[in-house]
PDB file of C-alpha atoms in Angstrom:
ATOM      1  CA  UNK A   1     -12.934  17.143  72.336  1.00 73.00           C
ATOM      2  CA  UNK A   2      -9.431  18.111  71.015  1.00 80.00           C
ATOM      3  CA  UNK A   3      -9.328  21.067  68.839  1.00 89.00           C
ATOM      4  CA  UNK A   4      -7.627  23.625  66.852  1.00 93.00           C
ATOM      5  CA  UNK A   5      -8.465  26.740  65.979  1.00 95.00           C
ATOM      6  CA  UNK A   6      -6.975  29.597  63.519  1.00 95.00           C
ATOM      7  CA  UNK A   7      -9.065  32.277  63.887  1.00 95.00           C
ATOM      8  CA  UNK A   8      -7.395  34.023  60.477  1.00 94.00           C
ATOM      9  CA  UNK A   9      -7.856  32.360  56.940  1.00 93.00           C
ATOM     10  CA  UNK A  10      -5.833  34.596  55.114  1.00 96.00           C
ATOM     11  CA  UNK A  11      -3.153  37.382  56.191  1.00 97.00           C
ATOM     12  CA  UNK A  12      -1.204  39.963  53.921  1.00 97.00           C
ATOM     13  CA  UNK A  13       1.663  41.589  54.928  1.00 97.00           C
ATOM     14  CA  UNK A  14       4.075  43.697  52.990  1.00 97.00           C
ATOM     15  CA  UNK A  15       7.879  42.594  53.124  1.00 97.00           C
ATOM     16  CA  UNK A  16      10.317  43.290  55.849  1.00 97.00           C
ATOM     17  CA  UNK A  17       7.275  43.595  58.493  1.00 97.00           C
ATOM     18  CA  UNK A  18       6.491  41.880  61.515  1.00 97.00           C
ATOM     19  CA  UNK A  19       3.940  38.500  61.347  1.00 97.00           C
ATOM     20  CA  UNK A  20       1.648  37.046  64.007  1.00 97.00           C
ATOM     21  CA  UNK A  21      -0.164  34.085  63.282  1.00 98.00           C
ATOM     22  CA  UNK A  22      -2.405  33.049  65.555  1.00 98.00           C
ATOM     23  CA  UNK A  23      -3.228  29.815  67.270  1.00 97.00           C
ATOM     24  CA  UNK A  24      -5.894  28.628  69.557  1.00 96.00           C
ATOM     25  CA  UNK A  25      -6.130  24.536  70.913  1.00 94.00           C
ATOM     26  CA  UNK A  26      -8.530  22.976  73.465  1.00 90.00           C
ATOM     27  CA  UNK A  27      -7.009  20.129  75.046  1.00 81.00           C
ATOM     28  CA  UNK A  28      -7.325  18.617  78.522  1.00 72.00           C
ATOM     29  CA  UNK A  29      -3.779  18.007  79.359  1.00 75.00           C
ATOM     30  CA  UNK A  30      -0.656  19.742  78.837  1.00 75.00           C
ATOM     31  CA  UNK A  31      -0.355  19.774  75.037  1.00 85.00           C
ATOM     32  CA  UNK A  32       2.337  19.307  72.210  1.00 90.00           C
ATOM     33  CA  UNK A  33       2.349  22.025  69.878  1.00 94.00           C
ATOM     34  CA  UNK A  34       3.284  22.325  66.234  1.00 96.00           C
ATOM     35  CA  UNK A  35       3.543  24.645  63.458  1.00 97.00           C
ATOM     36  CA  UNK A  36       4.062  23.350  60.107  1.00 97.00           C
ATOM     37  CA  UNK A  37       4.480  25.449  56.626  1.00 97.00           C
ATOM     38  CA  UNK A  38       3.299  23.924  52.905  1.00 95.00           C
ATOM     39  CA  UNK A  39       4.540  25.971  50.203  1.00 92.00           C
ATOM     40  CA  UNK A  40       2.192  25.290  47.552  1.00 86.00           C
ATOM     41  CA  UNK A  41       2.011  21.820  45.634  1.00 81.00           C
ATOM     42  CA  UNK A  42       4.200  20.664  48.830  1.00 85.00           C
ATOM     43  CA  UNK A  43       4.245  18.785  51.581  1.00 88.00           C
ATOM     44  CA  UNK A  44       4.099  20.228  55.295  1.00 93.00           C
ATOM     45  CA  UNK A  45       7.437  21.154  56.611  1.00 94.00           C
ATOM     46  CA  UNK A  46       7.733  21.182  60.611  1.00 94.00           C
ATOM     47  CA  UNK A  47       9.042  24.898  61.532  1.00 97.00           C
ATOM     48  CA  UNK A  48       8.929  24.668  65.004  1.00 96.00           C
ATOM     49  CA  UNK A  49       7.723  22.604  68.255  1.00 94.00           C
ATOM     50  CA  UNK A  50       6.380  22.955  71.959  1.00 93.00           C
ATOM     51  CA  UNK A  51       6.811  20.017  74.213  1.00 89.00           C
ATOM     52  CA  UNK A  52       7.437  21.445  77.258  1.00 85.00           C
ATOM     53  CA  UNK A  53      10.172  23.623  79.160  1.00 87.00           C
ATOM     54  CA  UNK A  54      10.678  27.215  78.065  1.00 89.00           C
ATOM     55  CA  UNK A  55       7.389  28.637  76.790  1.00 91.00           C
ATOM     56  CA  UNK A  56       9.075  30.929  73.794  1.00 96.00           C
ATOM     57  CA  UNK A  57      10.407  28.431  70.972  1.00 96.00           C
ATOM     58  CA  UNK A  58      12.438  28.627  68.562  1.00 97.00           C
ATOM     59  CA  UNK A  59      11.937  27.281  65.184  1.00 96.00           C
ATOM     60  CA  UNK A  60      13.533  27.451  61.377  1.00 95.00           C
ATOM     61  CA  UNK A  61      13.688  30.109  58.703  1.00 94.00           C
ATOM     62  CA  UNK A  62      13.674  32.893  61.843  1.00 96.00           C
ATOM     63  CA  UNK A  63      10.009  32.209  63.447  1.00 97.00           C
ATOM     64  CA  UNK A  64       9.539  31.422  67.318  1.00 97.00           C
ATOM     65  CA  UNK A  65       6.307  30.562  68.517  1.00 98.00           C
ATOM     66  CA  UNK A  66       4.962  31.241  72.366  1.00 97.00           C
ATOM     67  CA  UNK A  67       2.731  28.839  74.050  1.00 95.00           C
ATOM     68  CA  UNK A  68       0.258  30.205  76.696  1.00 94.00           C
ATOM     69  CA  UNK A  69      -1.576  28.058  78.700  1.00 91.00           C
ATOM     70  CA  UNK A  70      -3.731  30.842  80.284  1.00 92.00           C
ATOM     71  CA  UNK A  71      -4.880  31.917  76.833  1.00 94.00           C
ATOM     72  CA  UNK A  72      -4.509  28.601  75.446  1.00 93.00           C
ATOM     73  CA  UNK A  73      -2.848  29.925  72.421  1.00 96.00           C
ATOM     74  CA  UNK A  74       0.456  29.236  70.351  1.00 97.00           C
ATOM     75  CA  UNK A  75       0.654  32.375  68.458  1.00 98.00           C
ATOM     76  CA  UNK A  76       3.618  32.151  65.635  1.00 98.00           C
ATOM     77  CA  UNK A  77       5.901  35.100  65.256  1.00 98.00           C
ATOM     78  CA  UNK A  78       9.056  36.532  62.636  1.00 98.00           C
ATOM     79  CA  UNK A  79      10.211  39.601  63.449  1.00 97.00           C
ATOM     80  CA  UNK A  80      10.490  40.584  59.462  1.00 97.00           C
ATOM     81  CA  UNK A  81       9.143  38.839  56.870  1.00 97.00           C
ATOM     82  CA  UNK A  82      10.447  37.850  53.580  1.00 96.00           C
ATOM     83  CA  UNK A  83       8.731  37.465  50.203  1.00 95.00           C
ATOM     84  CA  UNK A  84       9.594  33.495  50.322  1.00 94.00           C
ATOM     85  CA  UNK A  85       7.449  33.184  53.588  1.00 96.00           C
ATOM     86  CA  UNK A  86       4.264  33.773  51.586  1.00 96.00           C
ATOM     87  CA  UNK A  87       2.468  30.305  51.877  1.00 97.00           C
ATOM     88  CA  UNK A  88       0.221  28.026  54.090  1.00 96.00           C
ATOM     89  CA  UNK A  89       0.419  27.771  57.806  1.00 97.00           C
ATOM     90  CA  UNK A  90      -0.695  24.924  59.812  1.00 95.00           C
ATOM     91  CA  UNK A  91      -0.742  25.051  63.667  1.00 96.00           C
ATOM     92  CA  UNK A  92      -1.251  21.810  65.194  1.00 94.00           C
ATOM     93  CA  UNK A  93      -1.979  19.986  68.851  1.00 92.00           C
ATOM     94  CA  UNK A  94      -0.845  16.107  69.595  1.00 87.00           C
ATOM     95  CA  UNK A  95      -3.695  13.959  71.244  1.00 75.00           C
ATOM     96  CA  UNK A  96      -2.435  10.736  72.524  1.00 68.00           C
ATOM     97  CA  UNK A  97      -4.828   8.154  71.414  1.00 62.00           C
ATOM     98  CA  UNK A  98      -5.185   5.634  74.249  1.00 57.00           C
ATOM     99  CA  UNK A  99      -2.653   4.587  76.722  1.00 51.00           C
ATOM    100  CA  UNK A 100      -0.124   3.032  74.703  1.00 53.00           C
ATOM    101  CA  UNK A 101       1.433   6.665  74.359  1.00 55.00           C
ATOM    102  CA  UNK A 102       0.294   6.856  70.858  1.00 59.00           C
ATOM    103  CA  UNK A 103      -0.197  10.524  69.766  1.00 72.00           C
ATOM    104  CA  UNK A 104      -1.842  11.862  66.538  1.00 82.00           C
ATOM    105  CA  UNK A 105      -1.927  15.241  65.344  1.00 88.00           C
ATOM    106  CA  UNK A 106      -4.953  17.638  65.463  1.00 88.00           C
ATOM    107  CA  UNK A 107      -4.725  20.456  62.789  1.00 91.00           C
ATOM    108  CA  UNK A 108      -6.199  23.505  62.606  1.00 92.00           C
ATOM    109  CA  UNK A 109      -7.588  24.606  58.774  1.00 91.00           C
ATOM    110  CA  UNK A 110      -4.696  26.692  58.164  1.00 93.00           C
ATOM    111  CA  UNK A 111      -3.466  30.331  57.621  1.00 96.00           C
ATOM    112  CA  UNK A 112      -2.523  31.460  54.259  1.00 96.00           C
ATOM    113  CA  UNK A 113      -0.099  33.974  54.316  1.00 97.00           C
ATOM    114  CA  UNK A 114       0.370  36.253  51.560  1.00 97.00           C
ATOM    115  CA  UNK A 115       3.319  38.722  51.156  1.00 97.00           C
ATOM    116  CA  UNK A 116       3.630  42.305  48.897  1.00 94.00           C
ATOM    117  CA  UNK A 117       6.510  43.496  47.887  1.00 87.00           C
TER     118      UNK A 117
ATOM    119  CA  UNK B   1      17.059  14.043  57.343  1.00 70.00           C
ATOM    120  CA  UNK B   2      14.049  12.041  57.271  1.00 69.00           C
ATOM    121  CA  UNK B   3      12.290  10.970  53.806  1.00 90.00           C
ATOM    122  CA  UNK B   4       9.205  10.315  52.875  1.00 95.00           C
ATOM    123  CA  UNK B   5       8.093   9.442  49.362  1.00 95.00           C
ATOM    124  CA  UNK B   6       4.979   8.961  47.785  1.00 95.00           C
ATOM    125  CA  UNK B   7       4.738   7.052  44.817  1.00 90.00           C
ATOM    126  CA  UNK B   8       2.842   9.924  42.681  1.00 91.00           C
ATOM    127  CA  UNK B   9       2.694  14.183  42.360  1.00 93.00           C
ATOM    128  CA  UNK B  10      -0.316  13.828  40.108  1.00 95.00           C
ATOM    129  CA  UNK B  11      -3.042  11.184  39.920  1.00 96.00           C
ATOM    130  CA  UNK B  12      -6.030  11.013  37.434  1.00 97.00           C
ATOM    131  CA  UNK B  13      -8.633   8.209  37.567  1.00 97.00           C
ATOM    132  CA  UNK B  14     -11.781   7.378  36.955  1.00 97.00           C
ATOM    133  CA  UNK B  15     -15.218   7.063  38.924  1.00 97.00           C
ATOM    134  CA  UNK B  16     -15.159   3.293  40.091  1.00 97.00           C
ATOM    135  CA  UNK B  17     -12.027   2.427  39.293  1.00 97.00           C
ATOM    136  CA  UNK B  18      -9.345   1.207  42.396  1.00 97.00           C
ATOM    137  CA  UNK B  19      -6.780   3.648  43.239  1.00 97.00           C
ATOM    138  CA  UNK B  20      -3.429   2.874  44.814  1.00 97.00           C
ATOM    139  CA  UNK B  21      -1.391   5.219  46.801  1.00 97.00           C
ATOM    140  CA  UNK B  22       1.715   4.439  48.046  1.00 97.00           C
ATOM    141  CA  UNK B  23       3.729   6.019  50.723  1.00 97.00           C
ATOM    142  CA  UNK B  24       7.550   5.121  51.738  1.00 97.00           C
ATOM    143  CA  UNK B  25       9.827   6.294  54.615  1.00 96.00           C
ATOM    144  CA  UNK B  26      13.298   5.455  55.507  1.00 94.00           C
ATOM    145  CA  UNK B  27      13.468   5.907  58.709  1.00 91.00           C
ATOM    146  CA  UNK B  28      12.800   2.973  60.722  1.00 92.00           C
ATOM    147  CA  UNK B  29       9.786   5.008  62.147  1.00 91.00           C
ATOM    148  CA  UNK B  30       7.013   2.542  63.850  1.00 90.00           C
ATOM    149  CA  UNK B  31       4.373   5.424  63.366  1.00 91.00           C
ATOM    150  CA  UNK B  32       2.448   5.957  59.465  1.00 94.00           C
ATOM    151  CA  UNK B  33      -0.304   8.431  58.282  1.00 95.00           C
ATOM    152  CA  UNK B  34      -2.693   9.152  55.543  1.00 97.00           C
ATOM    153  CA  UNK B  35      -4.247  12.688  55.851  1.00 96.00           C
ATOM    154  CA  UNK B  36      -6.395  14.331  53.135  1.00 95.00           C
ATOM    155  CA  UNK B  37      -6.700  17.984  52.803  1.00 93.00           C
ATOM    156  CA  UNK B  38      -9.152  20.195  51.497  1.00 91.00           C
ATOM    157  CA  UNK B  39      -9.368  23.626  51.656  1.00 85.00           C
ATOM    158  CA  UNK B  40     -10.793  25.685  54.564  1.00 80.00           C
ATOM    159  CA  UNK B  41     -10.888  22.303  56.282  1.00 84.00           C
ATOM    160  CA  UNK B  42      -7.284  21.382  56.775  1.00 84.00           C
ATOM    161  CA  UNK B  43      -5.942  18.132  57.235  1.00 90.00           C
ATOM    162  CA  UNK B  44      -7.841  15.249  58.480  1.00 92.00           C
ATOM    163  CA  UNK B  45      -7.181  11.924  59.437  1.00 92.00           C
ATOM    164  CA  UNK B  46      -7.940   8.977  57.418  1.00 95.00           C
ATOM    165  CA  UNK B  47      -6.458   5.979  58.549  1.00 94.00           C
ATOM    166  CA  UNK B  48      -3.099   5.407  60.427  1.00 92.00           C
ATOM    167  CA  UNK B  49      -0.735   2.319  61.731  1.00 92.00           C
ATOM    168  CA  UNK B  50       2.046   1.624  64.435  1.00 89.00           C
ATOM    169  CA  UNK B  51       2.765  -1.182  63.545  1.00 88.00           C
ATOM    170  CA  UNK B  52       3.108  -3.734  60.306  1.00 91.00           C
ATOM    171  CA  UNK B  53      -0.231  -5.367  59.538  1.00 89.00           C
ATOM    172  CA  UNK B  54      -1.451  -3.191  62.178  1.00 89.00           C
ATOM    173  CA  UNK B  55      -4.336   0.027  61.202  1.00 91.00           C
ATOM    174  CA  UNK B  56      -6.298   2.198  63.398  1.00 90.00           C
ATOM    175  CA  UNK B  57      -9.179   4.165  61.459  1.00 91.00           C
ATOM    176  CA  UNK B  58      -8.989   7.785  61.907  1.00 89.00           C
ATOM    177  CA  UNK B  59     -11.670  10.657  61.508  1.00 88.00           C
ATOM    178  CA  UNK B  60     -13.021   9.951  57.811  1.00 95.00           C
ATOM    179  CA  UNK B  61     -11.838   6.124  57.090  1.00 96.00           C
ATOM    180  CA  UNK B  62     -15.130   5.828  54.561  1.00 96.00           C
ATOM    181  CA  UNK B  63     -14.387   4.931  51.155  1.00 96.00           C
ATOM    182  CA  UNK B  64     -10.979   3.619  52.102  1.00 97.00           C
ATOM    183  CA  UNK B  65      -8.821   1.143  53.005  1.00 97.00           C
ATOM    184  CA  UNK B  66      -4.894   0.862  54.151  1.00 97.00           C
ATOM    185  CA  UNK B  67      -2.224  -1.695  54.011  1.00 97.00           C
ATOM    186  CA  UNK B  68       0.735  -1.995  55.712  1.00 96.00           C
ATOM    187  CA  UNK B  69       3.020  -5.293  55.014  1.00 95.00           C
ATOM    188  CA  UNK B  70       6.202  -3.989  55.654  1.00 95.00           C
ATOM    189  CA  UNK B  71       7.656  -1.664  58.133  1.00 95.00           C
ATOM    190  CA  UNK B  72       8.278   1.278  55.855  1.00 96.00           C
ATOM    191  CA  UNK B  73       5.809   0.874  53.037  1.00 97.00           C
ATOM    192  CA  UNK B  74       1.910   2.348  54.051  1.00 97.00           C
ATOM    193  CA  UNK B  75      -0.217   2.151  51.141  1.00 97.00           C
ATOM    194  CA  UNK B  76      -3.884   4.101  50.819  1.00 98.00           C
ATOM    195  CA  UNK B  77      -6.509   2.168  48.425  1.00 98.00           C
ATOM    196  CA  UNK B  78      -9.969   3.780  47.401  1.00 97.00           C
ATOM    197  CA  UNK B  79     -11.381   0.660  46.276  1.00 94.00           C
ATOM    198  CA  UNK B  80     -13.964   2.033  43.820  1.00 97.00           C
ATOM    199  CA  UNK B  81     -13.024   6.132  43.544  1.00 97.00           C
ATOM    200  CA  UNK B  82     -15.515   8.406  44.002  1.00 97.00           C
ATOM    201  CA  UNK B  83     -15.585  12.244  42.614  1.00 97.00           C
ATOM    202  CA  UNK B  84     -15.571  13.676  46.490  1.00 96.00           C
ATOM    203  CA  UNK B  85     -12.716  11.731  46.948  1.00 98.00           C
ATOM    204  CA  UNK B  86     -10.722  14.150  44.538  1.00 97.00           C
ATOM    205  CA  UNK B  87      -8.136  15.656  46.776  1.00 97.00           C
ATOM    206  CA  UNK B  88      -4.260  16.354  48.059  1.00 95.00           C
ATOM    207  CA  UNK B  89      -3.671  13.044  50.116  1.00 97.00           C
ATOM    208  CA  UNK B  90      -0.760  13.642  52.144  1.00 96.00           C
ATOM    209  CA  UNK B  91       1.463  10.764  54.128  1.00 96.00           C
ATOM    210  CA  UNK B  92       3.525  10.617  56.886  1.00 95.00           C
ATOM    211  CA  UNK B  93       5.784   9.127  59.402  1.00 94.00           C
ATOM    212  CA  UNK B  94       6.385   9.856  62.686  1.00 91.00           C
ATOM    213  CA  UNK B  95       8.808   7.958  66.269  1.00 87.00           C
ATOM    214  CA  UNK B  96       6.285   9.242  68.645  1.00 81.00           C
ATOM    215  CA  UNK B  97       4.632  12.432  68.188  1.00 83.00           C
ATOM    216  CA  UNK B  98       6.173  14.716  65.731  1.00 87.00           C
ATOM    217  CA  UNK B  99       5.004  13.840  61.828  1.00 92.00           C
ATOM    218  CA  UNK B 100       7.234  14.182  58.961  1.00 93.00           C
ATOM    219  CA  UNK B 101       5.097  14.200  56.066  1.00 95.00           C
ATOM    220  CA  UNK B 102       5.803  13.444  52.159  1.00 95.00           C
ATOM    221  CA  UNK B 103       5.314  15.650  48.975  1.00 94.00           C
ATOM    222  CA  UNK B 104       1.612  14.882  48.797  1.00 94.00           C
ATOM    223  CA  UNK B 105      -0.469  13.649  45.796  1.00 96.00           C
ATOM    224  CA  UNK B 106      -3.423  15.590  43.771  1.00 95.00           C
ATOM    225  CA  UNK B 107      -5.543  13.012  42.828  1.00 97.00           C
ATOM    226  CA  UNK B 108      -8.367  13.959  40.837  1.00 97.00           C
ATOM    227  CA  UNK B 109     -11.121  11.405  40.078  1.00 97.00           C
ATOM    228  CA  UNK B 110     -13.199  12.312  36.659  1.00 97.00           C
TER     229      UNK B 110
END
């Protein structure tokens, strides 16, 4: 069965240093890949997305994401991180549903990030 | 940029009573969602439809119901609300695969 897994429930940082979140999927096939943000009260907000193609992605607000199929991981990365980045991350893998092409989304239970000054 | 509305931030009802949520999108998008979160178990699928009049239960359908009657307009109903129903209830819309989700409603059933 399809699955997602974050292995970290919460992460603190401190401003201005480097974030890895990580992902982990089981899927048969070759996967889509998402990671979504939800500030709190809020919706999710698509940062970035793996189809296929180049295995390092590029996403909004500066984070890139890397999809391994050996480790079957999509771990997501920001080189510095800012105070407004503290909130909930949701990685996520798209199972198509039957032949039609239909995909829904698979989430994993989320990483809350949290960020000190 | 792609919007999706739901009809309410903040919901408070009553054990037994029938609960709509509504859920808009303006984007022509064949593809609609109803996810409820919880925390520590992230979103999961309640009921979704690609098409009008058409629905597709998803991982936890029980307790609910969906109707779709036009192309943008999905709308969750808990027919008789239950206290483990209180939770965010999040929609969304997608073309194909991608989801583009709406501001989410707390409902909280007393």
């Amino acid at each position: 069965a399809q699955s997602v897994t974050q292995p970290d429930i919460h992460i603190t940082v401190s401003e201005g240093a480097s974030l890895e979140l990580r992902c982990n999927y089981s899927y048969g096939a070759t996967p889509y890949l998402f990671w979504y943000v939800q500030s709190p009260g809020q919706g999710l907000q698509l940062l970035l997305k793996y189809f296929s193609g180049d295995t390092l992605v590029q996403g909004i607000k500066g984070f890139e994401a890397e999809f391994k199929r050996s480790q079957s991981s999509f771990n997501l990365r920001k080189p510095s991180v800012h105070w407004s980045d503290a909130a909930e991350y949701f990685c996520a893998v798209g199972a198509l549903m039957f032949s039609g092409g239909y995909n829904k989304l698979i989430f994993g239970a989320g990483t809350r990030l949290a960020v000190h000054p | 940029d792609v919007k999706v509305t739901q009809s309410s931030r903040y919901l408070v009802k009553r054990t037994g009573e029938k609960v709509f949520l509504e859920c808009v999108q303006d984007m022509d998008h064949e593809n609609m969602f109803w996810y409820r979160q919880d925390p520590g178990l992230g979103l999961r699928l309640i009921y979704f439809s690609y098409d009008v009049k058409m629905k597709e239960k998803g991982d936890i359908p029980e307790g609910y119901s969906v109707s779709r009657e036009k192309k943008e307009r999905f709308s969750l109903i808990l027919e008789s609300a239950s206290t483990n129903q209180t939770s965010m209830y999040l929609c969304a819309s997608s073309p194909r695969v991608e989801q583009f989700f709406g501001p989410g409603t707390r409902l909280t059933v007393l």
